[in-house]
Amino acid sequence: MASKRYALPDRKRCVSCGACAGECPRNALSIWRGCYAVVDKTACVGCGICQRTCPANCIVLIPREDPQ
Amino acid sequence: MKRNHGYSYLWIWPILYFLLGFFNILFAWLGMIDVLLPLILAVFGGNKGFCNHLCGRGQLFALLPKKLKCSRGLPAPRWMSSPGFRFGFLAFFLAMFSSIMYQTWRVFSGASSLREAVKLLWTFSVPWHWAYSAGTVPDWAAQFSFGFYSLMLSSALLGLIVMALYRPRTWCCFCPMGTMTQVICRAKAGHDLKS
C-alpha cells in the first residue's frame, strides 16, 4: 500500500546539492541534470528524512491524491 | 539500505588536505582539483556529480554531526539559499580568488615579496612559515599556495560554523562551486536559476 504522503522538492529553491538523495533510504530522490531534486513518487514512503536533511529547507511532504 | 560506495570515504580528503598544507603549504595546489573537477563535470557532463557524490567537504559536513552531534539541525534562514545571496557570495569568492591571482602576479613580477602567512576569514593573518622552505619552488608558486590555502581554510571554517548553527550541509546552500555548477547545468538544460 502506498504511503499517505510523499516528498516534493521545490525546484525553484533547490540548490541541487544532493544531500536529500544521499540520505534517502529508498533511493527515491535524484538530481535531474544538476538542476534540482526530483522524487520517484512510487518509491517514496514519506518518511521525511529528506525534508529534515535539505539544507535549503525546500522539501515538503504532501498528501497523495485519494486514489478513489 | 544505503549502499556504501567507494566514494563514500571522500570525507577524508579535506582533512588530509588541511593536514598536508599544515606541514607543506605547496600541497595547497591540490585544492585546485576541488575547483576544476566540478566545473569539468558540469561543462562536459551537464551534471553536479561532484556535489552529489564526490565532494569531500559535503560528506564531512554530513558525517560530523552524525558522529559528534555537533549540529543544531535547524533550518537555515531562507535568504541563505536565495539567488541574491548565492550570487553575491559567488562574486565575493571570485573577487577573493582574483586577489590571490593578483598577489601571485605581484610576486612573480617582483613588485612584492613572498608573505609566508595564512589569512583566516580574510581578516586574521596567521604565521605559517614552518610549512615552507624558501627557494623550494619559485616564490610566486608559494604565494599562490598560501593564498589558496587561506581561501580553502576560511571557507571550510564558514562551512563548519553554519553546519553547527543550522543543518549539516548548510554550506552547500551558498557554496560558490555549487552555485557555479548549477548555473552551468541549468544553462545546459535550458533552465534559468531564478525562474
PDB file of C-alpha atoms in Angstrom:
ATOM      1  CA  MET A   1       0.000   0.000   0.000  1.00  0.00           C
ATOM      2  CA  ALA A   2       1.289   3.443  -0.883  1.00  0.00           C
ATOM      3  CA  SER A   3       2.133   5.815   1.930  1.00  0.00           C
ATOM      4  CA  LYS A   4      -0.177   8.696   2.730  1.00  0.00           C
ATOM      5  CA  ARG A   5       2.429  11.330   1.924  1.00  0.00           C
ATOM      6  CA  TYR A   6       5.366  11.815  -0.392  1.00  0.00           C
ATOM      7  CA  ALA A   7       8.234  14.294  -0.618  1.00  0.00           C
ATOM      8  CA  LEU A   8       8.066  17.170  -3.047  1.00  0.00           C
ATOM      9  CA  PRO A   9      11.207  19.295  -3.583  1.00  0.00           C
ATOM     10  CA  ASP A  10      10.715  22.938  -4.604  1.00  0.00           C
ATOM     11  CA  ARG A  11      12.525  23.078  -7.942  1.00  0.00           C
ATOM     12  CA  LYS A  12      12.969  26.839  -7.812  1.00  0.00           C
ATOM     13  CA  ARG A  13      14.688  26.854  -4.440  1.00  0.00           C
ATOM     14  CA  CYS A  14      16.630  23.568  -4.701  1.00  0.00           C
ATOM     15  CA  VAL A  15      20.408  24.066  -4.737  1.00  0.00           C
ATOM     16  CA  SER A  16      20.876  20.551  -6.193  1.00  0.00           C
ATOM     17  CA  CYS A  17      23.481  19.580  -3.616  1.00  0.00           C
ATOM     18  CA  GLY A  18      22.196  16.014  -3.456  1.00  0.00           C
ATOM     19  CA  ALA A  19      22.047  15.866   0.356  1.00  0.00           C
ATOM     20  CA  CYS A  20      18.483  14.513   0.154  1.00  0.00           C
ATOM     21  CA  ALA A  21      19.401  11.845  -2.401  1.00  0.00           C
ATOM     22  CA  GLY A  22      22.352  10.838  -0.227  1.00  0.00           C
ATOM     23  CA  GLU A  23      20.155  10.253   2.818  1.00  0.00           C
ATOM     24  CA  CYS A  24      17.033   8.751   1.251  1.00  0.00           C
ATOM     25  CA  PRO A  25      16.809   5.119   2.444  1.00  0.00           C
ATOM     26  CA  ARG A  26      14.680   4.222  -0.584  1.00  0.00           C
ATOM     27  CA  ASN A  27      16.835   5.966  -3.197  1.00  0.00           C
ATOM     28  CA  ALA A  28      13.671   7.784  -4.238  1.00  0.00           C
ATOM     29  CA  LEU A  29      15.395  11.099  -4.892  1.00  0.00           C
ATOM     30  CA  SER A  30      17.775  12.066  -7.656  1.00  0.00           C
ATOM     31  CA  ILE A  31      19.195  15.273  -9.069  1.00  0.00           C
ATOM     32  CA  TRP A  32      17.849  15.976 -12.538  1.00  0.00           C
ATOM     33  CA  ARG A  33      20.734  17.052 -14.805  1.00  0.00           C
ATOM     34  CA  GLY A  34      22.334  19.041 -11.997  1.00  0.00           C
ATOM     35  CA  CYS A  35      19.337  21.393 -11.815  1.00  0.00           C
ATOM     36  CA  TYR A  36      17.070  20.259  -8.991  1.00  0.00           C
ATOM     37  CA  ALA A  37      15.960  17.269  -6.964  1.00  0.00           C
ATOM     38  CA  VAL A  38      13.160  15.106  -8.298  1.00  0.00           C
ATOM     39  CA  VAL A  39      11.317  12.385  -6.439  1.00  0.00           C
ATOM     40  CA  ASP A  40      10.129   8.998  -7.581  1.00  0.00           C
ATOM     41  CA  LYS A  41       6.618   9.076  -6.114  1.00  0.00           C
ATOM     42  CA  THR A  42       6.240   5.328  -6.280  1.00  0.00           C
ATOM     43  CA  ALA A  43       9.417   4.700  -4.282  1.00  0.00           C
ATOM     44  CA  CYS A  44       8.927   7.483  -1.714  1.00  0.00           C
ATOM     45  CA  VAL A  45       7.357   6.352   1.568  1.00  0.00           C
ATOM     46  CA  GLY A  46       7.053   9.857   3.014  1.00  0.00           C
ATOM     47  CA  CYS A  47       9.431   9.226   5.914  1.00  0.00           C
ATOM     48  CA  GLY A  48      10.572  12.864   5.934  1.00  0.00           C
ATOM     49  CA  ILE A  49      14.320  12.212   6.248  1.00  0.00           C
ATOM     50  CA  CYS A  50      14.998  14.289   3.140  1.00  0.00           C
ATOM     51  CA  GLN A  51      12.824  17.113   4.480  1.00  0.00           C
ATOM     52  CA  ARG A  52      14.890  17.257   7.659  1.00  0.00           C
ATOM     53  CA  THR A  53      18.177  16.956   5.721  1.00  0.00           C
ATOM     54  CA  CYS A  54      17.645  19.538   2.979  1.00  0.00           C
ATOM     55  CA  PRO A  55      19.950  22.482   3.785  1.00  0.00           C
ATOM     56  CA  ALA A  56      17.737  24.848   1.793  1.00  0.00           C
ATOM     57  CA  ASN A  57      14.647  23.507   3.588  1.00  0.00           C
ATOM     58  CA  CYS A  58      12.886  23.257   0.248  1.00  0.00           C
ATOM     59  CA  ILE A  59      11.245  19.823   0.551  1.00  0.00           C
ATOM     60  CA  VAL A  60       7.673  19.452   1.747  1.00  0.00           C
ATOM     61  CA  LEU A  61       5.648  16.329   2.403  1.00  0.00           C
ATOM     62  CA  ILE A  62       2.311  16.443   0.654  1.00  0.00           C
ATOM     63  CA  PRO A  63      -0.640  14.066   0.808  1.00  0.00           C
ATOM     64  CA  ARG A  64      -1.125  11.688  -2.080  1.00  0.00           C
ATOM     65  CA  GLU A  65      -4.247  12.213  -4.093  1.00  0.00           C
ATOM     66  CA  ASP A  66      -7.038   9.962  -2.974  1.00  0.00           C
ATOM     67  CA  PRO A  67      -6.958   7.019  -5.413  1.00  0.00           C
ATOM     68  CA  GLN A  68     -10.774   6.638  -5.169  1.00  0.00           C
TER      69      GLN A  68
ATOM     70  CA  MET B   1      19.650   0.035   2.964  1.00  0.00           C
ATOM     71  CA  LYS B   2      22.013   2.605   1.519  1.00  0.00           C
ATOM     72  CA  ARG B   3      24.849   1.111  -0.467  1.00  0.00           C
ATOM     73  CA  ASN B   4      28.298   2.141   0.632  1.00  0.00           C
ATOM     74  CA  HIS B   5      30.052   3.375  -2.481  1.00  0.00           C
ATOM     75  CA  GLY B   6      33.795   3.727  -2.830  1.00  0.00           C
ATOM     76  CA  TYR B   7      33.358   7.486  -2.913  1.00  0.00           C
ATOM     77  CA  SER B   8      31.623   7.478   0.466  1.00  0.00           C
ATOM     78  CA  TYR B   9      35.022   7.860   2.089  1.00  0.00           C
ATOM     79  CA  LEU B  10      35.958  11.090   0.357  1.00  0.00           C
ATOM     80  CA  TRP B  11      35.305  12.981   3.616  1.00  0.00           C
ATOM     81  CA  ILE B  12      38.914  12.010   4.392  1.00  0.00           C
ATOM     82  CA  TRP B  13      40.109  14.275   1.575  1.00  0.00           C
ATOM     83  CA  PRO B  14      39.517  17.711   3.208  1.00  0.00           C
ATOM     84  CA  ILE B  15      41.114  16.506   6.460  1.00  0.00           C
ATOM     85  CA  LEU B  16      44.110  15.155   4.561  1.00  0.00           C
ATOM     86  CA  TYR B  17      44.305  18.345   2.503  1.00  0.00           C
ATOM     87  CA  PHE B  18      44.444  20.654   5.525  1.00  0.00           C
ATOM     88  CA  LEU B  19      46.908  18.362   7.311  1.00  0.00           C
ATOM     89  CA  LEU B  20      49.233  18.237   4.303  1.00  0.00           C
ATOM     90  CA  GLY B  21      49.019  22.011   3.931  1.00  0.00           C
ATOM     91  CA  PHE B  22      49.849  22.447   7.593  1.00  0.00           C
ATOM     92  CA  PHE B  23      53.186  20.729   7.070  1.00  0.00           C
ATOM     93  CA  ASN B  24      53.879  21.777   3.491  1.00  0.00           C
ATOM     94  CA  ILE B  25      51.940  24.650   2.011  1.00  0.00           C
ATOM     95  CA  LEU B  26      52.671  23.562  -1.550  1.00  0.00           C
ATOM     96  CA  PHE B  27      50.035  20.827  -1.164  1.00  0.00           C
ATOM     97  CA  ALA B  28      47.519  23.692  -1.339  1.00  0.00           C
ATOM     98  CA  TRP B  29      47.753  23.382  -5.123  1.00  0.00           C
ATOM     99  CA  LEU B  30      45.899  20.059  -4.863  1.00  0.00           C
ATOM    100  CA  GLY B  31      42.835  22.088  -3.876  1.00  0.00           C
ATOM    101  CA  MET B  32      42.537  23.142  -7.496  1.00  0.00           C
ATOM    102  CA  ILE B  33      41.043  19.670  -8.052  1.00  0.00           C
ATOM    103  CA  ASP B  34      38.047  20.845  -5.980  1.00  0.00           C
ATOM    104  CA  VAL B  35      37.684  23.865  -8.245  1.00  0.00           C
ATOM    105  CA  LEU B  36      38.324  22.323 -11.644  1.00  0.00           C
ATOM    106  CA  LEU B  37      36.660  18.906 -11.315  1.00  0.00           C
ATOM    107  CA  PRO B  38      33.141  20.250 -10.526  1.00  0.00           C
ATOM    108  CA  LEU B  39      33.416  22.649 -13.459  1.00  0.00           C
ATOM    109  CA  ILE B  40      34.640  19.922 -15.826  1.00  0.00           C
ATOM    110  CA  LEU B  41      31.771  17.614 -14.787  1.00  0.00           C
ATOM    111  CA  ALA B  42      29.232  20.429 -15.178  1.00  0.00           C
ATOM    112  CA  VAL B  43      30.531  21.727 -18.517  1.00  0.00           C
ATOM    113  CA  PHE B  44      31.134  18.372 -20.190  1.00  0.00           C
ATOM    114  CA  GLY B  45      28.750  16.090 -18.281  1.00  0.00           C
ATOM    115  CA  GLY B  46      25.957  18.591 -17.573  1.00  0.00           C
ATOM    116  CA  ASN B  47      25.640  17.262 -14.030  1.00  0.00           C
ATOM    117  CA  LYS B  48      26.512  18.038 -10.438  1.00  0.00           C
ATOM    118  CA  GLY B  49      28.203  14.692  -9.931  1.00  0.00           C
ATOM    119  CA  PHE B  50      30.853  16.413  -7.867  1.00  0.00           C
ATOM    120  CA  CYS B  51      28.407  17.956  -5.354  1.00  0.00           C
ATOM    121  CA  ASN B  52      26.223  14.861  -5.344  1.00  0.00           C
ATOM    122  CA  HIS B  53      28.876  12.193  -4.954  1.00  0.00           C
ATOM    123  CA  LEU B  54      32.458  13.414  -4.892  1.00  0.00           C
ATOM    124  CA  CYS B  55      32.549  16.467  -2.643  1.00  0.00           C
ATOM    125  CA  GLY B  56      34.638  15.507   0.376  1.00  0.00           C
ATOM    126  CA  ARG B  57      33.686  18.670   2.204  1.00  0.00           C
ATOM    127  CA  GLY B  58      29.962  17.991   1.803  1.00  0.00           C
ATOM    128  CA  GLN B  59      30.490  14.435   3.042  1.00  0.00           C
ATOM    129  CA  LEU B  60      32.465  15.674   6.036  1.00  0.00           C
ATOM    130  CA  PHE B  61      29.770  18.188   6.966  1.00  0.00           C
ATOM    131  CA  ALA B  62      27.146  15.438   6.701  1.00  0.00           C
ATOM    132  CA  LEU B  63      29.221  12.957   8.710  1.00  0.00           C
ATOM    133  CA  LEU B  64      30.480  15.107  11.603  1.00  0.00           C
ATOM    134  CA  PRO B  65      27.045  15.846  13.118  1.00  0.00           C
ATOM    135  CA  LYS B  66      26.100  12.165  12.835  1.00  0.00           C
ATOM    136  CA  LYS B  67      29.130  11.122  14.848  1.00  0.00           C
ATOM    137  CA  LEU B  68      29.595  14.089  17.172  1.00  0.00           C
ATOM    138  CA  LYS B  69      26.083  15.566  17.412  1.00  0.00           C
ATOM    139  CA  CYS B  70      27.541  18.969  16.665  1.00  0.00           C
ATOM    140  CA  SER B  71      24.742  20.479  14.603  1.00  0.00           C
ATOM    141  CA  ARG B  72      21.537  22.087  15.855  1.00  0.00           C
ATOM    142  CA  GLY B  73      19.827  20.753  12.744  1.00  0.00           C
ATOM    143  CA  LEU B  74      17.668  23.853  12.411  1.00  0.00           C
ATOM    144  CA  PRO B  75      16.614  25.178   9.008  1.00  0.00           C
ATOM    145  CA  ALA B  76      18.908  27.942   7.808  1.00  0.00           C
ATOM    146  CA  PRO B  77      17.409  31.381   7.201  1.00  0.00           C
ATOM    147  CA  ARG B  78      15.689  31.461   3.843  1.00  0.00           C
ATOM    148  CA  TRP B  79      17.940  34.214   2.476  1.00  0.00           C
ATOM    149  CA  MET B  80      20.948  31.906   2.752  1.00  0.00           C
ATOM    150  CA  SER B  81      19.713  29.823  -0.164  1.00  0.00           C
ATOM    151  CA  SER B  82      18.259  32.742  -2.133  1.00  0.00           C
ATOM    152  CA  PRO B  83      19.720  33.522  -5.579  1.00  0.00           C
ATOM    153  CA  GLY B  84      20.697  37.023  -4.395  1.00  0.00           C
ATOM    154  CA  PHE B  85      22.872  35.766  -1.554  1.00  0.00           C
ATOM    155  CA  ARG B  86      24.230  32.855  -3.563  1.00  0.00           C
ATOM    156  CA  PHE B  87      25.324  35.075  -6.450  1.00  0.00           C
ATOM    157  CA  GLY B  88      26.609  37.703  -4.026  1.00  0.00           C
ATOM    158  CA  PHE B  89      28.749  35.145  -2.222  1.00  0.00           C
ATOM    159  CA  LEU B  90      29.949  33.776  -5.546  1.00  0.00           C
ATOM    160  CA  ALA B  91      31.000  37.305  -6.575  1.00  0.00           C
ATOM    161  CA  PHE B  92      32.812  37.758  -3.254  1.00  0.00           C
ATOM    162  CA  PHE B  93      34.537  34.403  -3.671  1.00  0.00           C
ATOM    163  CA  LEU B  94      35.617  35.208  -7.222  1.00  0.00           C
ATOM    164  CA  ALA B  95      36.903  38.600  -6.055  1.00  0.00           C
ATOM    165  CA  MET B  96      38.971  36.888  -3.356  1.00  0.00           C
ATOM    166  CA  PHE B  97      40.303  34.407  -5.889  1.00  0.00           C
ATOM    167  CA  SER B  98      41.213  37.295  -8.202  1.00  0.00           C
ATOM    168  CA  SER B  99      43.020  38.949  -5.305  1.00  0.00           C
ATOM    169  CA  ILE B 100      45.071  35.759  -4.830  1.00  0.00           C
ATOM    170  CA  MET B 101      45.934  35.757  -8.526  1.00  0.00           C
ATOM    171  CA  TYR B 102      46.919  39.439  -8.325  1.00  0.00           C
ATOM    172  CA  GLN B 103      49.188  38.801  -5.323  1.00  0.00           C
ATOM    173  CA  THR B 104      50.707  35.857  -7.173  1.00  0.00           C
ATOM    174  CA  TRP B 105      51.328  38.114 -10.171  1.00  0.00           C
ATOM    175  CA  ARG B 106      52.931  40.805  -7.994  1.00  0.00           C
ATOM    176  CA  VAL B 107      55.343  38.269  -6.513  1.00  0.00           C
ATOM    177  CA  PHE B 108      56.034  36.829  -9.977  1.00  0.00           C
ATOM    178  CA  SER B 109      56.830  40.283 -11.375  1.00  0.00           C
ATOM    179  CA  GLY B 110      58.982  41.234  -8.386  1.00  0.00           C
ATOM    180  CA  ALA B 111      56.683  44.061  -7.248  1.00  0.00           C
ATOM    181  CA  SER B 112      56.023  42.297  -3.966  1.00  0.00           C
ATOM    182  CA  SER B 113      57.846  39.770  -1.818  1.00  0.00           C
ATOM    183  CA  LEU B 114      56.559  36.399  -0.601  1.00  0.00           C
ATOM    184  CA  ARG B 115      54.402  36.576   2.521  1.00  0.00           C
ATOM    185  CA  GLU B 116      54.538  33.320   4.462  1.00  0.00           C
ATOM    186  CA  ALA B 117      51.224  33.684   6.258  1.00  0.00           C
ATOM    187  CA  VAL B 118      47.700  32.338   6.042  1.00  0.00           C
ATOM    188  CA  LYS B 119      44.863  34.838   6.204  1.00  0.00           C
ATOM    189  CA  LEU B 120      41.923  33.406   8.108  1.00  0.00           C
ATOM    190  CA  LEU B 121      38.444  34.617   7.164  1.00  0.00           C
ATOM    191  CA  TRP B 122      40.076  37.322   5.035  1.00  0.00           C
ATOM    192  CA  THR B 123      40.968  39.208   8.206  1.00  0.00           C
ATOM    193  CA  PHE B 124      43.360  37.472  10.606  1.00  0.00           C
ATOM    194  CA  SER B 125      46.930  36.912   9.468  1.00  0.00           C
ATOM    195  CA  VAL B 126      48.285  33.682  10.943  1.00  0.00           C
ATOM    196  CA  PRO B 127      52.028  32.865  10.716  1.00  0.00           C
ATOM    197  CA  TRP B 128      52.559  29.704   8.659  1.00  0.00           C
ATOM    198  CA  HIS B 129      56.293  29.913   7.923  1.00  0.00           C
ATOM    199  CA  TRP B 130      57.069  26.345   9.085  1.00  0.00           C
ATOM    200  CA  ALA B 131      55.160  24.978   6.121  1.00  0.00           C
ATOM    201  CA  TYR B 132      57.563  26.319   3.530  1.00  0.00           C
ATOM    202  CA  SER B 133      61.328  26.302   2.979  1.00  0.00           C
ATOM    203  CA  ALA B 134      62.320  29.321   0.897  1.00  0.00           C
ATOM    204  CA  GLY B 135      63.606  28.515  -2.557  1.00  0.00           C
ATOM    205  CA  THR B 136      61.928  25.113  -2.911  1.00  0.00           C
ATOM    206  CA  VAL B 137      59.782  26.451  -5.760  1.00  0.00           C
ATOM    207  CA  PRO B 138      59.530  29.876  -7.416  1.00  0.00           C
ATOM    208  CA  ASP B 139      58.169  32.450  -4.938  1.00  0.00           C
ATOM    209  CA  TRP B 140      55.015  33.043  -6.973  1.00  0.00           C
ATOM    210  CA  ALA B 141      54.047  29.357  -6.730  1.00  0.00           C
ATOM    211  CA  ALA B 142      54.471  29.504  -2.956  1.00  0.00           C
ATOM    212  CA  GLN B 143      52.496  32.770  -2.779  1.00  0.00           C
ATOM    213  CA  PHE B 144      49.587  31.152  -4.620  1.00  0.00           C
ATOM    214  CA  SER B 145      49.751  28.226  -2.168  1.00  0.00           C
ATOM    215  CA  PHE B 146      49.460  30.495   0.875  1.00  0.00           C
ATOM    216  CA  GLY B 147      46.607  32.456  -0.716  1.00  0.00           C
ATOM    217  CA  PHE B 148      44.675  29.458  -1.935  1.00  0.00           C
ATOM    218  CA  TYR B 149      45.125  27.548   1.324  1.00  0.00           C
ATOM    219  CA  SER B 150      43.754  30.616   3.138  1.00  0.00           C
ATOM    220  CA  LEU B 151      40.699  30.600   0.888  1.00  0.00           C
ATOM    221  CA  MET B 152      40.095  26.882   1.388  1.00  0.00           C
ATOM    222  CA  LEU B 153      40.587  27.047   5.164  1.00  0.00           C
ATOM    223  CA  SER B 154      38.404  30.138   5.582  1.00  0.00           C
ATOM    224  CA  SER B 155      35.559  28.695   3.545  1.00  0.00           C
ATOM    225  CA  ALA B 156      35.821  25.404   5.459  1.00  0.00           C
ATOM    226  CA  LEU B 157      35.574  27.331   8.737  1.00  0.00           C
ATOM    227  CA  LEU B 158      32.490  29.161   7.458  1.00  0.00           C
ATOM    228  CA  GLY B 159      31.036  25.805   6.464  1.00  0.00           C
ATOM    229  CA  LEU B 160      31.715  24.368   9.924  1.00  0.00           C
ATOM    230  CA  ILE B 161      30.065  27.377  11.601  1.00  0.00           C
ATOM    231  CA  VAL B 162      26.864  27.088   9.542  1.00  0.00           C
ATOM    232  CA  MET B 163      26.980  23.290   9.977  1.00  0.00           C
ATOM    233  CA  ALA B 164      26.879  23.772  13.752  1.00  0.00           C
ATOM    234  CA  LEU B 165      24.264  26.552  13.681  1.00  0.00           C
ATOM    235  CA  TYR B 166      21.886  25.075  11.137  1.00  0.00           C
ATOM    236  CA  ARG B 167      21.646  21.837   9.160  1.00  0.00           C
ATOM    237  CA  PRO B 168      24.821  19.818   8.447  1.00  0.00           C
ATOM    238  CA  ARG B 169      25.178  20.734   4.784  1.00  0.00           C
ATOM    239  CA  THR B 170      24.065  24.362   5.021  1.00  0.00           C
ATOM    240  CA  TRP B 171      27.351  25.370   3.365  1.00  0.00           C
ATOM    241  CA  CYS B 172      26.020  23.718   0.174  1.00  0.00           C
ATOM    242  CA  CYS B 173      23.283  26.391   0.024  1.00  0.00           C
ATOM    243  CA  PHE B 174      25.783  29.060  -0.910  1.00  0.00           C
ATOM    244  CA  CYS B 175      28.908  27.121  -1.852  1.00  0.00           C
ATOM    245  CA  PRO B 176      30.374  29.086  -4.788  1.00  0.00           C
ATOM    246  CA  MET B 177      31.250  25.920  -6.673  1.00  0.00           C
ATOM    247  CA  GLY B 178      27.709  24.635  -6.201  1.00  0.00           C
ATOM    248  CA  THR B 179      26.244  27.896  -7.478  1.00  0.00           C
ATOM    249  CA  MET B 180      28.561  27.963 -10.488  1.00  0.00           C
ATOM    250  CA  THR B 181      27.912  24.344 -11.438  1.00  0.00           C
ATOM    251  CA  GLN B 182      24.146  24.725 -11.001  1.00  0.00           C
ATOM    252  CA  VAL B 183      24.175  27.776 -13.293  1.00  0.00           C
ATOM    253  CA  ILE B 184      26.111  25.775 -15.888  1.00  0.00           C
ATOM    254  CA  CYS B 185      23.797  22.768 -15.568  1.00  0.00           C
ATOM    255  CA  ARG B 186      20.665  24.912 -15.807  1.00  0.00           C
ATOM    256  CA  ALA B 187      22.061  26.699 -18.841  1.00  0.00           C
ATOM    257  CA  LYS B 188      22.814  23.358 -20.465  1.00  0.00           C
ATOM    258  CA  ALA B 189      19.364  22.047 -19.610  1.00  0.00           C
ATOM    259  CA  GLY B 190      17.683  25.270 -20.727  1.00  0.00           C
ATOM    260  CA  HIS B 191      16.551  26.472 -17.307  1.00  0.00           C
ATOM    261  CA  ASP B 192      17.168  29.790 -15.619  1.00  0.00           C
ATOM    262  CA  LEU B 193      18.301  29.642 -11.968  1.00  0.00           C
ATOM    263  CA  LYS B 194      15.890  32.403 -10.990  1.00  0.00           C
ATOM    264  CA  SER B 195      12.881  31.034 -12.879  1.00  0.00           C
TER     265      SER B 195
END
